[in-house]
XYZ file of C-alpha atoms in Angstrom:
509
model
C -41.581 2.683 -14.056
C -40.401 5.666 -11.825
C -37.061 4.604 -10.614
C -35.127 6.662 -7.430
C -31.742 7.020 -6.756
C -30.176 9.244 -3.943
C -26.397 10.463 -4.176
C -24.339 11.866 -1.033
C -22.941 15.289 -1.357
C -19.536 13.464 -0.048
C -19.589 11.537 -3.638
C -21.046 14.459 -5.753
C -17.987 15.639 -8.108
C -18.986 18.337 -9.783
C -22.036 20.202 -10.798
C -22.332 22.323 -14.161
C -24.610 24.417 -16.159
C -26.103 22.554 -19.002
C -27.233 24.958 -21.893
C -29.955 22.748 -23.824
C -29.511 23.978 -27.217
C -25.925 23.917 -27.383
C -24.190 21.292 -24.715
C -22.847 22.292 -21.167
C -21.444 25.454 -20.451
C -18.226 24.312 -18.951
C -16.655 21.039 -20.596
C -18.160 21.518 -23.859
C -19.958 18.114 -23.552
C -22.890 17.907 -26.031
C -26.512 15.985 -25.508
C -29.049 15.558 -27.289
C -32.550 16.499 -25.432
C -35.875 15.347 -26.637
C -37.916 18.680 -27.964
C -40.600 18.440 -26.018
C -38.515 18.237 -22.545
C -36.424 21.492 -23.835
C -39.640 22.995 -23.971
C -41.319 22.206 -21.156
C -38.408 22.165 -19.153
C -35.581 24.663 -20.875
C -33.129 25.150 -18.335
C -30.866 22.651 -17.312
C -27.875 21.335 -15.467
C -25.473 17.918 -15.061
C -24.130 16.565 -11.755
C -21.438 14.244 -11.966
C -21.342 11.604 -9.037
C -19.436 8.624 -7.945
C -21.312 5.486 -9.281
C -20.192 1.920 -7.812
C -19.495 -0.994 -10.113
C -18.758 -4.689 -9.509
C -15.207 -5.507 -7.468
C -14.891 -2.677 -5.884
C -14.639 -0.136 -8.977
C -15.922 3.289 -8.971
C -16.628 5.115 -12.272
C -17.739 8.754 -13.023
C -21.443 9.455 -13.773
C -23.708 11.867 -14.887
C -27.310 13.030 -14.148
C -29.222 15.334 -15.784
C -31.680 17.647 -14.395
C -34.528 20.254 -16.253
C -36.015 23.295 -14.683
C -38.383 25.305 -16.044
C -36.805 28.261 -14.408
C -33.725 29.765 -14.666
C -33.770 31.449 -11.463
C -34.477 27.634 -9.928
C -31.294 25.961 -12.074
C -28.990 28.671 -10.627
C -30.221 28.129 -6.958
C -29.669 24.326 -6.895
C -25.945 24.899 -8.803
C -25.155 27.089 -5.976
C -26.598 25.121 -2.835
C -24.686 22.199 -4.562
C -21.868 24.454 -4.844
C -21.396 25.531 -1.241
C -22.814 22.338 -0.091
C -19.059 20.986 -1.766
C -17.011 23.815 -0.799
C -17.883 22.843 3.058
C -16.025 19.721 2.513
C -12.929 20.742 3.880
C -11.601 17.209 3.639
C -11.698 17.677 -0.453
C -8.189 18.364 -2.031
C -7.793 21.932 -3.457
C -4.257 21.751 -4.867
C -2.012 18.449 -5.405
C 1.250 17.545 -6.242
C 1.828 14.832 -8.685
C 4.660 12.096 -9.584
C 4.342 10.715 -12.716
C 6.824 7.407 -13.056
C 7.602 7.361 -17.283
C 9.227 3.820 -16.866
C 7.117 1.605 -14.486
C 5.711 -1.396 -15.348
C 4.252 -1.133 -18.890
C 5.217 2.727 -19.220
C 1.827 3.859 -19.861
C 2.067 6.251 -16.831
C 1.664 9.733 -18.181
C -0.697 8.311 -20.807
C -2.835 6.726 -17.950
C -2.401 10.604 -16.272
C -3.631 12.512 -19.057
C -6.198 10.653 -20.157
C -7.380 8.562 -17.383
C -6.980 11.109 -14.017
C -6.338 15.100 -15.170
C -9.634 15.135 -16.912
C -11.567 13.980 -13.617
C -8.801 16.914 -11.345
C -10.212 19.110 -13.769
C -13.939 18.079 -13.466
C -13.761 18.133 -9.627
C -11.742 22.065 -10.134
C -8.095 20.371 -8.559
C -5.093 22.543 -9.776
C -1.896 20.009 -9.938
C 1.360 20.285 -10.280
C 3.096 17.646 -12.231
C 6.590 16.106 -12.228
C 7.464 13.500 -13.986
C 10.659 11.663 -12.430
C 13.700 11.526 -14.737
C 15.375 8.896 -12.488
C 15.487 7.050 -9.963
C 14.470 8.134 -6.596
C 13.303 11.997 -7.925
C 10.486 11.901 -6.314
C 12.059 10.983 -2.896
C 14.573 13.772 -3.170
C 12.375 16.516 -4.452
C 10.540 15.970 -1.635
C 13.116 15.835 1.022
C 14.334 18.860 -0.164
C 12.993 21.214 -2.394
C 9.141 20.426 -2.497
C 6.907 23.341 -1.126
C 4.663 21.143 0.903
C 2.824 24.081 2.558
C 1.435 25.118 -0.951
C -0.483 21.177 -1.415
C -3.367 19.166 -0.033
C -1.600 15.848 -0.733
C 1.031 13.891 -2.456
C -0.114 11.706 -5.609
C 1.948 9.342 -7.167
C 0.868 7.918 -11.147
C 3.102 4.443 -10.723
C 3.453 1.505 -8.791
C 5.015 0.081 -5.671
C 8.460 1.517 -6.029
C 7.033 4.826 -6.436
C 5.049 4.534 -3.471
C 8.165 4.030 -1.725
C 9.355 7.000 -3.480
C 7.012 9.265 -1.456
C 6.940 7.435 1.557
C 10.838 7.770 2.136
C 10.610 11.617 1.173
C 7.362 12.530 2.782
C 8.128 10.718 6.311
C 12.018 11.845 6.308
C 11.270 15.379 5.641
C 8.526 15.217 8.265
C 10.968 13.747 11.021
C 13.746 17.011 9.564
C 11.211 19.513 10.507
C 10.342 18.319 13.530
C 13.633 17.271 15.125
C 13.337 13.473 15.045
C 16.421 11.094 14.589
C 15.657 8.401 12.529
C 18.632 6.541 13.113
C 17.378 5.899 16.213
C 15.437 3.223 16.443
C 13.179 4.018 19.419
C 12.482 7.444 18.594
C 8.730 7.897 18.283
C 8.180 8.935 14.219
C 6.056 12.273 14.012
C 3.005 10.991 11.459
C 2.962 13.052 8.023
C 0.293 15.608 7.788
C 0.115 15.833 4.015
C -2.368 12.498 2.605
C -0.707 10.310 -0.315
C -2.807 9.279 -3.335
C -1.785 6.377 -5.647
C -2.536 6.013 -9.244
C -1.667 2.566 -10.191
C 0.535 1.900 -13.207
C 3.116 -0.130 -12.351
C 4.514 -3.928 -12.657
C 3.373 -4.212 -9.214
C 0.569 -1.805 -7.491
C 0.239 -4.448 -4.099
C -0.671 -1.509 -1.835
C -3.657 -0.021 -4.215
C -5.301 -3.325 -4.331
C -4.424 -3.800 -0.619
C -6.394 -0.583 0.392
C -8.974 0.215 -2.791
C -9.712 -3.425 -3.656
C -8.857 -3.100 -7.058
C -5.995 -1.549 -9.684
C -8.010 0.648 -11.369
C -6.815 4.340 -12.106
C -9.996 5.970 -12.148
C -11.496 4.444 -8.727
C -7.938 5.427 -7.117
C -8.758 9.229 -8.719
C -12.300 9.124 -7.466
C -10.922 8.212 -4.063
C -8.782 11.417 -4.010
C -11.127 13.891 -5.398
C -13.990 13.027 -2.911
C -11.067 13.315 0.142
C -11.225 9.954 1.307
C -8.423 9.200 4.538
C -6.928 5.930 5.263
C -4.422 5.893 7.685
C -1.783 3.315 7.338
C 1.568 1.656 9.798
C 4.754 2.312 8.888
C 7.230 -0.273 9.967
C 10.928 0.809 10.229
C 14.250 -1.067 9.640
C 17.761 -0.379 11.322
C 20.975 -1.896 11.905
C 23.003 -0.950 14.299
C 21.232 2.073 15.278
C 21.831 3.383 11.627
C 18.482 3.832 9.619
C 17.955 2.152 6.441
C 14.339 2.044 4.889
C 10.937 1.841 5.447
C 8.360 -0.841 5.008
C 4.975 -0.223 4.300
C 3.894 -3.660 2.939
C 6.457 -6.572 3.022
C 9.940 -7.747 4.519
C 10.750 -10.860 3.686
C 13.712 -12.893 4.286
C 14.622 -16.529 2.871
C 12.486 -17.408 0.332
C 10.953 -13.576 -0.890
C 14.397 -12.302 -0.390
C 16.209 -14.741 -2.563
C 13.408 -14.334 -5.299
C 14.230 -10.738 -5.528
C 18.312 -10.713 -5.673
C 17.895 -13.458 -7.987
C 15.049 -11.441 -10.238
C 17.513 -8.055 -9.844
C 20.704 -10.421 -11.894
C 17.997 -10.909 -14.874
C 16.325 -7.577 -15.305
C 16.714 -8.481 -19.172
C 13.558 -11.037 -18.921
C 11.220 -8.217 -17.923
C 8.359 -9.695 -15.971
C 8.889 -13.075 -16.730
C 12.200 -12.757 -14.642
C 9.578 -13.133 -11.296
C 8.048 -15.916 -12.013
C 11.596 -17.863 -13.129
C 13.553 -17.164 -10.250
C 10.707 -17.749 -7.717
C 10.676 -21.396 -9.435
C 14.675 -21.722 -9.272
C 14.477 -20.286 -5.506
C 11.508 -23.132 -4.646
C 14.187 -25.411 -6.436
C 17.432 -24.521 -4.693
C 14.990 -24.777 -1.289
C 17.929 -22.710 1.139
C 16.984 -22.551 4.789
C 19.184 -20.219 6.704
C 19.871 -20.073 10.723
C 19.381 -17.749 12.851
C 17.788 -15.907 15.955
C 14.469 -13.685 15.811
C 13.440 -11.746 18.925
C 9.893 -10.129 19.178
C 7.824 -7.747 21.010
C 3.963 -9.221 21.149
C 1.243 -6.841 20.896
C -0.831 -7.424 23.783
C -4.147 -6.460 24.417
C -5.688 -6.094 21.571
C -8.375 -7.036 19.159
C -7.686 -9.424 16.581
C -5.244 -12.355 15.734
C -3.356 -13.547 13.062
C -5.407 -16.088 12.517
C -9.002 -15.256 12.758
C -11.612 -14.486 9.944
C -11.877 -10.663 10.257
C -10.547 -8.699 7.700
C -9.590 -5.069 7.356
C -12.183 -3.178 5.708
C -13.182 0.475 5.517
C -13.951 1.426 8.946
C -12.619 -0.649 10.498
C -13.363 -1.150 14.435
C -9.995 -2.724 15.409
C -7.609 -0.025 13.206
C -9.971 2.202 15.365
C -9.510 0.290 18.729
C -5.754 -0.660 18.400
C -4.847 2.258 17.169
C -5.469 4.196 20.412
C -4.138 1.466 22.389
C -1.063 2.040 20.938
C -0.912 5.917 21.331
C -1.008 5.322 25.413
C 1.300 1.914 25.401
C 3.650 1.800 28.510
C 6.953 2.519 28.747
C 7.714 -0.341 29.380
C 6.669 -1.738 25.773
C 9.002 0.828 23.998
C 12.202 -0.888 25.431
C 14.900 -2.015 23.278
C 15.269 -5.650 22.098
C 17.427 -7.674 24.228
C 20.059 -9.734 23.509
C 19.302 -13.064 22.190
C 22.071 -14.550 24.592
C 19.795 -13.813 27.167
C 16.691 -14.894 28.956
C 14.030 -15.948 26.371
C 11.410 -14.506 27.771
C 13.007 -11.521 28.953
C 10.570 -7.979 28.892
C 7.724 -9.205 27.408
C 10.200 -10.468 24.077
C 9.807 -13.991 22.882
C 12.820 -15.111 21.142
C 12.980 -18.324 18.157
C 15.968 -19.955 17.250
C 15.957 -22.464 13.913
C 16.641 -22.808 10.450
C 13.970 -20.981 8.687
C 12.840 -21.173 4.930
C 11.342 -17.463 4.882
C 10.520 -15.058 7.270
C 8.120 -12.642 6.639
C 6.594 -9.685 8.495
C 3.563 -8.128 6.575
C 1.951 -5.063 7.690
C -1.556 -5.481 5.756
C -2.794 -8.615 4.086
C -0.563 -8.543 0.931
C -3.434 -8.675 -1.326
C -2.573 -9.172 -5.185
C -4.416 -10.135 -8.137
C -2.602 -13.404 -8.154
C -3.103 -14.193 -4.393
C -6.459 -12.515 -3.446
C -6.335 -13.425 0.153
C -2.450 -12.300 0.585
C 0.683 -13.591 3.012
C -1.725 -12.439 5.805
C -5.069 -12.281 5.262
C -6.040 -10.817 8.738
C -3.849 -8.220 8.731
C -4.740 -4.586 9.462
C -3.629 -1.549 7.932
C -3.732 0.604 10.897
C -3.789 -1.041 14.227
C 0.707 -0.342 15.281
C 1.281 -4.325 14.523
C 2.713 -6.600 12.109
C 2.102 -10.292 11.551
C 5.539 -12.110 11.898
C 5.738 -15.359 9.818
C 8.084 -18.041 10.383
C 8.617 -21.032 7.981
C 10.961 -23.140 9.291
C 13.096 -25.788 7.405
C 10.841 -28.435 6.083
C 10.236 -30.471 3.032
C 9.957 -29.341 -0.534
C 6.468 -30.775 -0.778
C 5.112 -29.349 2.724
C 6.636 -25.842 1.196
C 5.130 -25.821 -2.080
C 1.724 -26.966 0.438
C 2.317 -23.442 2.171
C 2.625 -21.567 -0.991
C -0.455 -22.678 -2.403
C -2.992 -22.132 0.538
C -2.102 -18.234 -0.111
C -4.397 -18.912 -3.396
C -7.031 -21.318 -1.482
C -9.321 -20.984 0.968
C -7.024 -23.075 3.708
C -5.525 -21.686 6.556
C -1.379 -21.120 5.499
C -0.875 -21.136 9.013
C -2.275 -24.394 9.749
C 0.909 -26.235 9.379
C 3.282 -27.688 11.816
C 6.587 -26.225 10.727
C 4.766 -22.559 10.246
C 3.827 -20.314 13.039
C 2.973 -16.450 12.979
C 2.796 -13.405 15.940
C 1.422 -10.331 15.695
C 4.178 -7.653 16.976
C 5.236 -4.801 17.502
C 8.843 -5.004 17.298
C 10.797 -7.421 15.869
C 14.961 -8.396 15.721
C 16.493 -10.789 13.497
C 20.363 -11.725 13.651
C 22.124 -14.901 11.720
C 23.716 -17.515 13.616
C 27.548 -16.762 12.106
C 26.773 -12.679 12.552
C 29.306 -10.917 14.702
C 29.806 -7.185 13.013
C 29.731 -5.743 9.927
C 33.624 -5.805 8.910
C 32.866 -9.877 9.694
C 29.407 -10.385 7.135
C 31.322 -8.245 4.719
C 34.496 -10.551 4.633
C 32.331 -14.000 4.745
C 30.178 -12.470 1.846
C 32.573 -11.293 -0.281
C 34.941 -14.395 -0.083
C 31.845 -16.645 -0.636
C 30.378 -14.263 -3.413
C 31.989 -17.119 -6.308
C 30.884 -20.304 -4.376
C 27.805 -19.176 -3.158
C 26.805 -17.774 -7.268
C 28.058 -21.309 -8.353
C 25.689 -23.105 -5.392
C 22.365 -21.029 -6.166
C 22.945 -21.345 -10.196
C 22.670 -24.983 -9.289
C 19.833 -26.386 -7.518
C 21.082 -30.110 -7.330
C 23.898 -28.579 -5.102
C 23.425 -29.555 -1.308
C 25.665 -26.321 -0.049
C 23.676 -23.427 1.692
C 24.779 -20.118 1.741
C 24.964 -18.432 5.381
C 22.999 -15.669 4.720
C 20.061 -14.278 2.490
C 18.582 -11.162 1.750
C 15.766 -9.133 2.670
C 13.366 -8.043 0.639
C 12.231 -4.289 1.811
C 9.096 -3.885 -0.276
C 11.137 -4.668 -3.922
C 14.421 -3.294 -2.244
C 17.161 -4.969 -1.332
C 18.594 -4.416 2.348
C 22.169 -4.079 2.257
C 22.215 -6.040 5.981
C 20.799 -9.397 7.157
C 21.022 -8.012 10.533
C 17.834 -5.909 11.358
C 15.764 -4.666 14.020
C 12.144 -3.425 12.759
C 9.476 -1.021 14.721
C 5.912 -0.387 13.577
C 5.136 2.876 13.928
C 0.862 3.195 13.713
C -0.826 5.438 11.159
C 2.776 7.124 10.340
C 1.091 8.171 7.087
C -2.406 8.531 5.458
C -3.919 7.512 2.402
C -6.455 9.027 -0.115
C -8.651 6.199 0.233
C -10.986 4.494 2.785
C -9.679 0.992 2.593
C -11.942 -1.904 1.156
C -15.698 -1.415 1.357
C -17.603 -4.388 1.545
C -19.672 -5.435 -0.868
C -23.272 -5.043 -1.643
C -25.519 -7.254 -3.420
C -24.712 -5.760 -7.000
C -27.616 -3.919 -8.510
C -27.846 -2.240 -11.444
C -30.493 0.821 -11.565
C -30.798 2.700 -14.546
C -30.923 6.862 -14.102
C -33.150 8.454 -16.389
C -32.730 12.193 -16.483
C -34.335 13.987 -13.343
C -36.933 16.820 -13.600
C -37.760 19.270 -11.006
């Protein structure tokens, strides 16, 4: 059977010169050719191509073509040749950050072996630096990176590491061009250089949030070919001082507590996540407060419809430019929550709350597929707000599991969501900082002794909040999205095809 199979030039990686008797020319690789198709057909040459497997992987492959003409073999290696060099959206030159101590510490070992053979394939010169601490990355490229000299920004770890590049990539960005980021209505200048992500951390929520899957090689294939993903930014302030960005997660309550409890046993590795998300369910805190939001209006999508962000897609497209022309009168400043509710265009929601969580794409993980917020988008200026207000135990632990099932999470009486642009949070008991320090510090025993012992009825007055696995040092925040602040080497989730898999016999011509 005669069996076709076409290729794009976007997803050809490489092509080289196969000599028949002895291997290719280039990588040294050595085949085996039947003798009568060396003689018939002696000249010969191998293109390497992106090949799709099931869930969303990519792997490299390789097709072999014979010519019975040398002349003919060196005119198709240089059509293919030029035909790659016109794709100016193809990385030439990249920096990489390789993290030595994420999650299982394979990170240069996934590098080396995994990702600079396929650079080198696809003729991308790197250079490499792998962090010696914490935040490195973040501060090389604040300060001494030479950014002019690269393509884009890749990053061999996981979530933390991310962050890494975010921080030092968007802060040096807003240095050069005059921006204050300690203001919080300042409109962020978007980061020219694109960020790749190698996954090899404990957590890698943004690779399988935008590629589908935690697979180093796909995430490689995605940078080589040049795809671009452009992604929100959501930033956090308290009193008009800056203090991080978010690119995936804030949570406060529930999320928050798992984390500062997870941070006091660092000793249980892993296993520390899943223990103090069961003694957090346990202790069941709700804390009181005030949280005042801008509504995104006029635009496609809700929180709670069935469309979900995939490569392409139309509403990234359509929001986005909505948001580029909003009104002035949508980049106002949060009012007071002492004042009218409905003041602006803000909605404001007082109550006890169990979490609240604003997640600017779906949240996607291996363990919960469909994420906090499975209609998020990556790219549209928004994030979904979700409020959990004080309930039972039971109707909690109901919430939790609907992010593994197919049931709506927001289907429940004592949980609502908003998709917004802006968003203000502030305790009940907050006045000022000198205040939450002195009720924090002379509650630091009691409230240890209360959260060490779940049968105890005593609530602390405040949580934390959980900036994308960071602690915020305030419980007092006001948060803007900022739409397609950065891009991403990668074209977000493709939908799937009907799996099929076609065998490629070597080609003649």
């Amino acid at each position: 059977a005669i069996h076709s199979h076409s290729v794009s030039v976007s997803e050809i990686l490489a092509v080289r010169e196969l000599d028949v008797d002895g291997g290719t020319k280039d990588d040294g690789r050595w085949q085996k050719m039947p003798q009568k198709l060396t003689e018939a057909y002696p000249y010969a040459f191998t293109v390497s191509y992106v090949e799709r497997a099931r869930q969303h992987r990519w792997q490299c492959s390789d097709v072999t073509f014979h010519c019975s003409e040398g002349a003919l073999r060196q005119q198709w290696i240089q059509t293919i040749r030029e035909q790659l060099t016109a794709l100016t959206s193809r990385p030439k030159h990249l920096l990489v950050y390789i993290n030595p101590h994420g999650g299982k510490q394979q990170g240069e070992c996934i590098y080396e072996q995994k990702v600079a053979p396929l650079f080198a394939c696809a003729s991308i010169s790197t250079d490499v630096i792998v962090t010696e601490h914490a935040n490195h990355a973040r501060d090389h490229l604040k300060t001494e990176a030479e950014l002019k000299k690269y393509d884009g920004v890749v990053c061999v770890g996981g979530d933390g590491m991310f962050s890494e590049i975010v921080h030092g990539l968007v802060s040096r960005t807003q240095r050069e061009n005059g921006v204050d980021q300690n203001s919080p209505e300042e409109k962020l200048v978007p980061c020219s250089l694109r960020i790749g992500i190698i996954p090899a951390g404990s957590t890698d929520c943004i690779c399988y949030a935008t590629v589908g899957i935690n697979d180093p090689v796909t995430s490689a294939l995605h940078v080589i070919v040049g795809d671009s993903q452009p992604m929100d930014v959501c930033s956090v302030h308290h009193n008009n001082t800056f203090l991080r960005y978010s690119s995936s997660l804030l949570g406060y309550g529930f999320y928050g507590d798992v984390l500062a409890d997870s941070e006091r046993k660092r000793w249980m590795g892993p296993a520390r996540y899943n223990f103090s998300g069961f003694k957090t369910f346990l202790t069941h805190h709700h804390y009181e407060g005030a949280v005042s939001f801008l509504p995104a209006t006029d635009i496609l999508g809700t929180p709670r419809d069935k469309t979900r962000c995939r490569a392409g897609c139309f509403i990234c497209q359509h929001d986005g430019q909505l948001y580029s022309g909003d009104s002035p009168e949508e980049s106002k400043t949060a009012p007071d929550v002492s004042d009218r509710e409905y003041e602006m265009g803000w909605g404001v929601v007082r109550g006890k709350f169990l979490a609240i969580n604003a997640a600017s794409m779906s949240c996607a993980c291996p363990r919960s597929p469909k994420g906090l917020s499975p209609a998020a988008h990556l790219a549209d200026g928004t994030t979904d707000l979700i409020l959990v207000r004080k309930c039972s135990r039971f109707n909690f632990l109901r919430h939790l599991l609907r992010h593994t099932s197919k049931d709506d999470q927001f289907d429940m009486t004592f949980v609502e969501v908003h998709r917004v642009r802006r968003f203000r949070f502030t305790p009940r008991h907050w006045q000022n900082d000198s205040e939450l320090d002195l009720r924090e510090n002379g509650k630091q025993l009691f409230s240890q002794i209360c959260r060490d012992h779940p049968a105890c009825s005593c609530s602390p007055a405040y949580s934390s909040w959980n900036c994308d696995g960071e602690i915020l040092p305030h419980a007092a925040i006001e948060v803007g999205v900022h739409c397609q602040l950065i891009k991403l080497f990668t074209r977000g989730i493709e939908e799937q095809p009907l799996f099929e898999d076609l065998a490629n016999p070597p080609c003649a011509l």
